[in-house]
Amino acid sequence: MSTESNAEPAEPAEVEQTSAAEKPLPPKRVLLLALIAPVVFALDLVTKIVAVQQLEGQPPIELLGGLVYLSFLRNSGAAFGMAEGYTVVLALIACGVVGFILWIARKLRSVGWAIGLGLVLGGALGNLADRIFRGPGPLRGHVVDFISVVEPYGAFFPVFNVADSAICVGGAVIVLMAIMQRDYDGSRVEKKSVGKNA
């Protein structure tokens, strides 16, 4: 009798394990990331080329009744003018971010995470390209910023670019995924009830 009663509780656990194992995984979303990142990078690159050609040395251009200004600025710091003077360190951090995203991309199965990481990757590559290829030299290049809100030259809010915007929006999407308990591999993070069952 005692051996039969000990064997009974093991059956539901086995059923739960097999059902969890048989649950199909979502399809991989690497392609979505691979589509978003180059689009962001290209858009950032083109707008910066136009900004250098049309805005450098010119007075700010007012748009939308003064809500937005196109004000040319070369930034040696991070996004929105932070950490000025740490260009080499910021370039190395950007390289690390790019490497990390590429590393986890092989397990990427969440649409939300693919969108968020694609935006961050494209933005990081856009600003990294400035730091590598623009003056005053490799890894010390100044990032081109040209979008200012409410006031020109960042008097109300720091001047930024398309890459900065993509990084911020992508970061917000990733935070939203975390709040929704969605992991990048497509699984849902749920509180374990093992302690209660024990």
PDB file of C-alpha atoms in Angstrom:
ATOM      1  CA  MET A   1       0.000   0.000   0.000  1.00  0.00           C
ATOM      2  CA  SER A   2       2.744   2.423   0.878  1.00  0.00           C
ATOM      3  CA  THR A   3       4.598   1.886  -2.388  1.00  0.00           C
ATOM      4  CA  GLU A   4       1.442   2.586  -4.441  1.00  0.00           C
ATOM      5  CA  SER A   5       0.698   5.845  -2.587  1.00  0.00           C
ATOM      6  CA  ASN A   6       4.270   7.078  -3.149  1.00  0.00           C
ATOM      7  CA  ALA A   7       4.132   6.343  -6.880  1.00  0.00           C
ATOM      8  CA  GLU A   8       0.870   8.219  -7.541  1.00  0.00           C
ATOM      9  CA  PRO A   9       2.071  11.885  -7.185  1.00  0.00           C
ATOM     10  CA  ALA A  10       4.807  11.357  -9.803  1.00  0.00           C
ATOM     11  CA  GLU A  11       2.280  10.929 -12.644  1.00  0.00           C
ATOM     12  CA  PRO A  12       0.951  14.554 -12.860  1.00  0.00           C
ATOM     13  CA  ALA A  13       4.501  15.914 -12.813  1.00  0.00           C
ATOM     14  CA  GLU A  14       5.426  13.654 -15.710  1.00  0.00           C
ATOM     15  CA  VAL A  15       2.357  14.806 -17.662  1.00  0.00           C
ATOM     16  CA  GLU A  16       3.246  18.467 -17.040  1.00  0.00           C
ATOM     17  CA  GLN A  17       6.829  17.934 -18.218  1.00  0.00           C
ATOM     18  CA  THR A  18       5.798  16.165 -21.406  1.00  0.00           C
ATOM     19  CA  SER A  19       3.154  18.781 -22.237  1.00  0.00           C
ATOM     20  CA  ALA A  20       5.685  21.577 -21.705  1.00  0.00           C
ATOM     21  CA  ALA A  21       8.241  19.767 -23.828  1.00  0.00           C
ATOM     22  CA  GLU A  22       5.735  19.139 -26.629  1.00  0.00           C
ATOM     23  CA  LYS A  23       4.671  22.801 -26.793  1.00  0.00           C
ATOM     24  CA  PRO A  24       6.034  24.139 -30.112  1.00  0.00           C
ATOM     25  CA  LEU A  25       8.485  27.019 -30.006  1.00  0.00           C
ATOM     26  CA  PRO A  26       7.637  30.264 -31.839  1.00  0.00           C
ATOM     27  CA  PRO A  27       9.503  30.751 -35.137  1.00  0.00           C
ATOM     28  CA  LYS A  28      12.848  32.515 -35.049  1.00  0.00           C
ATOM     29  CA  ARG A  29      12.734  36.293 -35.587  1.00  0.00           C
ATOM     30  CA  VAL A  30      16.299  36.938 -36.729  1.00  0.00           C
ATOM     31  CA  LEU A  31      15.054  37.993 -40.163  1.00  0.00           C
ATOM     32  CA  LEU A  32      12.849  40.702 -38.636  1.00  0.00           C
ATOM     33  CA  LEU A  33      15.821  42.077 -36.693  1.00  0.00           C
ATOM     34  CA  ALA A  34      17.966  41.828 -39.838  1.00  0.00           C
ATOM     35  CA  LEU A  35      15.402  43.911 -41.757  1.00  0.00           C
ATOM     36  CA  ILE A  36      14.839  46.623 -39.120  1.00  0.00           C
ATOM     37  CA  ALA A  37      18.477  47.326 -38.201  1.00  0.00           C
ATOM     38  CA  PRO A  38      19.710  48.122 -41.761  1.00  0.00           C
ATOM     39  CA  VAL A  39      16.676  50.340 -42.431  1.00  0.00           C
ATOM     40  CA  VAL A  40      17.371  52.365 -39.281  1.00  0.00           C
ATOM     41  CA  PHE A  41      21.075  52.537 -40.116  1.00  0.00           C
ATOM     42  CA  ALA A  42      20.402  53.673 -43.693  1.00  0.00           C
ATOM     43  CA  LEU A  43      17.859  56.292 -42.598  1.00  0.00           C
ATOM     44  CA  ASP A  44      20.279  57.628 -39.997  1.00  0.00           C
ATOM     45  CA  LEU A  45      23.152  57.715 -42.496  1.00  0.00           C
ATOM     46  CA  VAL A  46      21.156  59.500 -45.213  1.00  0.00           C
ATOM     47  CA  THR A  47      19.731  62.125 -42.854  1.00  0.00           C
ATOM     48  CA  LYS A  48      23.198  62.838 -41.438  1.00  0.00           C
ATOM     49  CA  ILE A  49      24.660  63.260 -44.942  1.00  0.00           C
ATOM     50  CA  VAL A  50      21.875  65.702 -45.809  1.00  0.00           C
ATOM     51  CA  ALA A  51      22.360  67.518 -42.485  1.00  0.00           C
ATOM     52  CA  VAL A  52      26.089  67.999 -43.126  1.00  0.00           C
ATOM     53  CA  GLN A  53      25.431  69.266 -46.645  1.00  0.00           C
ATOM     54  CA  GLN A  54      22.466  71.521 -45.916  1.00  0.00           C
ATOM     55  CA  LEU A  55      22.641  72.562 -42.239  1.00  0.00           C
ATOM     56  CA  GLU A  56      26.297  72.905 -41.251  1.00  0.00           C
ATOM     57  CA  GLY A  57      27.157  76.577 -40.825  1.00  0.00           C
ATOM     58  CA  GLN A  58      23.533  77.612 -41.421  1.00  0.00           C
ATOM     59  CA  PRO A  59      20.983  79.099 -38.972  1.00  0.00           C
ATOM     60  CA  PRO A  60      18.383  76.684 -37.536  1.00  0.00           C
ATOM     61  CA  ILE A  61      15.381  75.830 -39.694  1.00  0.00           C
ATOM     62  CA  GLU A  62      12.039  76.159 -37.897  1.00  0.00           C
ATOM     63  CA  LEU A  63       9.418  73.466 -38.524  1.00  0.00           C
ATOM     64  CA  LEU A  64       5.861  72.889 -37.258  1.00  0.00           C
ATOM     65  CA  GLY A  65       5.521  76.393 -35.893  1.00  0.00           C
ATOM     66  CA  GLY A  66       8.625  76.138 -33.712  1.00  0.00           C
ATOM     67  CA  LEU A  67       7.880  72.699 -32.288  1.00  0.00           C
ATOM     68  CA  VAL A  68      10.924  71.282 -34.103  1.00  0.00           C
ATOM     69  CA  TYR A  69      14.155  72.925 -35.261  1.00  0.00           C
ATOM     70  CA  LEU A  70      16.845  71.551 -37.536  1.00  0.00           C
ATOM     71  CA  SER A  71      20.000  72.707 -35.758  1.00  0.00           C
ATOM     72  CA  PHE A  72      23.378  71.280 -36.778  1.00  0.00           C
ATOM     73  CA  LEU A  73      25.690  70.079 -34.008  1.00  0.00           C
ATOM     74  CA  ARG A  74      28.671  67.735 -33.724  1.00  0.00           C
ATOM     75  CA  ASN A  75      28.502  65.766 -30.483  1.00  0.00           C
ATOM     76  CA  SER A  76      31.489  64.091 -28.803  1.00  0.00           C
ATOM     77  CA  GLY A  77      29.284  62.552 -26.090  1.00  0.00           C
ATOM     78  CA  ALA A  78      26.560  59.938 -25.871  1.00  0.00           C
ATOM     79  CA  ALA A  79      22.923  60.258 -26.901  1.00  0.00           C
ATOM     80  CA  PHE A  80      21.419  63.665 -26.171  1.00  0.00           C
ATOM     81  CA  GLY A  81      24.828  65.198 -25.428  1.00  0.00           C
ATOM     82  CA  MET A  82      25.612  63.176 -22.302  1.00  0.00           C
ATOM     83  CA  ALA A  83      29.139  62.042 -21.310  1.00  0.00           C
ATOM     84  CA  GLU A  84      30.982  64.501 -23.524  1.00  0.00           C
ATOM     85  CA  GLY A  85      34.702  63.825 -23.847  1.00  0.00           C
ATOM     86  CA  TYR A  86      34.375  60.035 -23.472  1.00  0.00           C
ATOM     87  CA  THR A  87      34.192  59.315 -27.188  1.00  0.00           C
ATOM     88  CA  VAL A  88      36.546  56.304 -27.194  1.00  0.00           C
ATOM     89  CA  VAL A  89      34.801  54.714 -24.211  1.00  0.00           C
ATOM     90  CA  LEU A  90      31.391  55.276 -25.795  1.00  0.00           C
ATOM     91  CA  ALA A  91      32.584  53.739 -29.065  1.00  0.00           C
ATOM     92  CA  LEU A  92      33.794  50.631 -27.232  1.00  0.00           C
ATOM     93  CA  ILE A  93      30.496  50.384 -25.342  1.00  0.00           C
ATOM     94  CA  ALA A  94      28.618  50.615 -28.649  1.00  0.00           C
ATOM     95  CA  CYS A  95      30.772  47.766 -30.003  1.00  0.00           C
ATOM     96  CA  GLY A  96      29.839  45.702 -26.947  1.00  0.00           C
ATOM     97  CA  VAL A  97      26.130  46.427 -27.411  1.00  0.00           C
ATOM     98  CA  VAL A  98      26.287  45.400 -31.075  1.00  0.00           C
ATOM     99  CA  GLY A  99      28.163  42.208 -30.199  1.00  0.00           C
ATOM    100  CA  PHE A 100      25.685  41.302 -27.450  1.00  0.00           C
ATOM    101  CA  ILE A 101      22.661  41.792 -29.718  1.00  0.00           C
ATOM    102  CA  LEU A 102      24.243  39.648 -32.443  1.00  0.00           C
ATOM    103  CA  TRP A 103      25.039  36.971 -29.847  1.00  0.00           C
ATOM    104  CA  ILE A 104      21.466  36.626 -28.558  1.00  0.00           C
ATOM    105  CA  ALA A 105      19.955  36.983 -32.047  1.00  0.00           C
ATOM    106  CA  ARG A 106      20.410  33.246 -32.653  1.00  0.00           C
ATOM    107  CA  LYS A 107      17.831  32.529 -29.927  1.00  0.00           C
ATOM    108  CA  LEU A 108      15.487  35.384 -30.820  1.00  0.00           C
ATOM    109  CA  ARG A 109      11.856  34.192 -31.135  1.00  0.00           C
ATOM    110  CA  SER A 110       9.846  37.199 -29.908  1.00  0.00           C
ATOM    111  CA  VAL A 111       8.448  39.778 -32.349  1.00  0.00           C
ATOM    112  CA  GLY A 112       8.555  42.530 -29.721  1.00  0.00           C
ATOM    113  CA  TRP A 113      12.143  41.795 -28.793  1.00  0.00           C
ATOM    114  CA  ALA A 114      13.119  41.597 -32.479  1.00  0.00           C
ATOM    115  CA  ILE A 115      11.642  45.058 -33.088  1.00  0.00           C
ATOM    116  CA  GLY A 116      13.261  46.543 -29.980  1.00  0.00           C
ATOM    117  CA  LEU A 117      16.675  44.988 -30.583  1.00  0.00           C
ATOM    118  CA  GLY A 118      16.526  45.862 -34.293  1.00  0.00           C
ATOM    119  CA  LEU A 119      15.943  49.530 -33.462  1.00  0.00           C
ATOM    120  CA  VAL A 120      18.724  49.547 -30.852  1.00  0.00           C
ATOM    121  CA  LEU A 121      21.132  47.722 -33.178  1.00  0.00           C
ATOM    122  CA  GLY A 122      20.470  50.076 -36.098  1.00  0.00           C
ATOM    123  CA  GLY A 123      20.845  53.139 -33.880  1.00  0.00           C
ATOM    124  CA  ALA A 124      24.017  51.852 -32.236  1.00  0.00           C
ATOM    125  CA  LEU A 125      25.555  51.115 -35.649  1.00  0.00           C
ATOM    126  CA  GLY A 126      24.578  54.574 -36.902  1.00  0.00           C
ATOM    127  CA  ASN A 127      26.306  56.451 -34.103  1.00  0.00           C
ATOM    128  CA  LEU A 128      29.219  53.985 -34.081  1.00  0.00           C
ATOM    129  CA  ALA A 129      29.827  54.715 -37.766  1.00  0.00           C
ATOM    130  CA  ASP A 130      30.170  58.412 -36.890  1.00  0.00           C
ATOM    131  CA  ARG A 131      32.667  57.642 -34.137  1.00  0.00           C
ATOM    132  CA  ILE A 132      34.761  55.504 -36.462  1.00  0.00           C
ATOM    133  CA  PHE A 133      34.676  57.477 -39.719  1.00  0.00           C
ATOM    134  CA  ARG A 134      34.135  61.136 -38.783  1.00  0.00           C
ATOM    135  CA  GLY A 135      36.700  63.609 -37.457  1.00  0.00           C
ATOM    136  CA  PRO A 136      38.772  64.090 -35.460  1.00  0.00           C
ATOM    137  CA  GLY A 137      39.747  60.419 -35.925  1.00  0.00           C
ATOM    138  CA  PRO A 138      38.824  56.723 -35.598  1.00  0.00           C
ATOM    139  CA  LEU A 139      36.920  55.938 -32.368  1.00  0.00           C
ATOM    140  CA  ARG A 140      37.077  59.679 -31.571  1.00  0.00           C
ATOM    141  CA  GLY A 141      34.663  60.913 -34.228  1.00  0.00           C
ATOM    142  CA  HIS A 142      31.905  63.328 -33.298  1.00  0.00           C
ATOM    143  CA  VAL A 143      28.299  62.238 -33.902  1.00  0.00           C
ATOM    144  CA  VAL A 144      26.143  64.440 -36.125  1.00  0.00           C
ATOM    145  CA  ASP A 145      23.013  65.693 -34.327  1.00  0.00           C
ATOM    146  CA  PHE A 146      20.453  67.950 -35.973  1.00  0.00           C
ATOM    147  CA  ILE A 147      16.980  67.611 -34.391  1.00  0.00           C
ATOM    148  CA  SER A 148      16.004  70.043 -31.628  1.00  0.00           C
ATOM    149  CA  VAL A 149      12.557  70.424 -30.057  1.00  0.00           C
ATOM    150  CA  VAL A 150      10.821  73.650 -28.909  1.00  0.00           C
ATOM    151  CA  GLU A 151      14.067  75.671 -28.922  1.00  0.00           C
ATOM    152  CA  PRO A 152      17.043  75.606 -31.343  1.00  0.00           C
ATOM    153  CA  TYR A 153      20.467  74.232 -30.338  1.00  0.00           C
ATOM    154  CA  GLY A 154      19.078  72.139 -27.492  1.00  0.00           C
ATOM    155  CA  ALA A 155      18.021  74.982 -25.213  1.00  0.00           C
ATOM    156  CA  PHE A 156      14.910  73.028 -24.163  1.00  0.00           C
ATOM    157  CA  PHE A 157      15.979  69.417 -24.870  1.00  0.00           C
ATOM    158  CA  PRO A 158      19.354  68.081 -26.114  1.00  0.00           C
ATOM    159  CA  VAL A 159      19.851  67.946 -29.883  1.00  0.00           C
ATOM    160  CA  PHE A 160      19.554  64.386 -31.245  1.00  0.00           C
ATOM    161  CA  ASN A 161      19.425  62.338 -34.445  1.00  0.00           C
ATOM    162  CA  VAL A 162      17.581  59.371 -35.970  1.00  0.00           C
ATOM    163  CA  ALA A 163      19.922  56.855 -34.299  1.00  0.00           C
ATOM    164  CA  ASP A 164      19.275  58.348 -30.840  1.00  0.00           C
ATOM    165  CA  SER A 165      15.530  58.166 -31.447  1.00  0.00           C
ATOM    166  CA  ALA A 166      15.732  54.525 -32.571  1.00  0.00           C
ATOM    167  CA  ILE A 167      17.788  53.561 -29.508  1.00  0.00           C
ATOM    168  CA  CYS A 168      15.273  55.200 -27.157  1.00  0.00           C
ATOM    169  CA  VAL A 169      12.200  53.701 -28.860  1.00  0.00           C
ATOM    170  CA  GLY A 170      13.863  50.283 -29.054  1.00  0.00           C
ATOM    171  CA  GLY A 171      14.804  50.473 -25.386  1.00  0.00           C
ATOM    172  CA  ALA A 172      11.219  51.369 -24.492  1.00  0.00           C
ATOM    173  CA  VAL A 173       9.923  48.356 -26.463  1.00  0.00           C
ATOM    174  CA  ILE A 174      12.359  46.062 -24.628  1.00  0.00           C
ATOM    175  CA  VAL A 175      11.252  47.456 -21.255  1.00  0.00           C
ATOM    176  CA  LEU A 176       7.626  46.883 -22.294  1.00  0.00           C
ATOM    177  CA  MET A 177       8.434  43.274 -23.156  1.00  0.00           C
ATOM    178  CA  ALA A 178      10.027  42.831 -19.731  1.00  0.00           C
ATOM    179  CA  ILE A 179       6.970  44.326 -18.010  1.00  0.00           C
ATOM    180  CA  MET A 180       4.756  41.949 -19.999  1.00  0.00           C
ATOM    181  CA  GLN A 181       7.046  39.094 -18.868  1.00  0.00           C
ATOM    182  CA  ARG A 182       7.995  38.197 -22.429  1.00  0.00           C
ATOM    183  CA  ASP A 183      11.515  36.824 -22.906  1.00  0.00           C
ATOM    184  CA  TYR A 184      13.556  37.234 -26.098  1.00  0.00           C
ATOM    185  CA  ASP A 185      13.408  33.475 -26.800  1.00  0.00           C
ATOM    186  CA  GLY A 186       9.605  33.626 -27.066  1.00  0.00           C
ATOM    187  CA  SER A 187       8.899  32.174 -23.644  1.00  0.00           C
ATOM    188  CA  ARG A 188       6.817  33.828 -20.969  1.00  0.00           C
ATOM    189  CA  VAL A 189       8.444  34.485 -17.616  1.00  0.00           C
ATOM    190  CA  GLU A 190       6.038  33.254 -14.933  1.00  0.00           C
ATOM    191  CA  LYS A 191       6.349  32.913 -11.194  1.00  0.00           C
ATOM    192  CA  LYS A 192       7.237  29.397 -10.186  1.00  0.00           C
ATOM    193  CA  SER A 193       4.718  27.603  -7.990  1.00  0.00           C
ATOM    194  CA  VAL A 194       7.132  24.838  -6.955  1.00  0.00           C
ATOM    195  CA  GLY A 195       7.357  26.133  -3.392  1.00  0.00           C
ATOM    196  CA  LYS A 196       3.572  26.018  -2.980  1.00  0.00           C
ATOM    197  CA  ASN A 197       3.320  22.486  -4.345  1.00  0.00           C
ATOM    198  CA  ALA A 198       6.086  21.296  -2.057  1.00  0.00           C
TER     199      ALA A 198
END
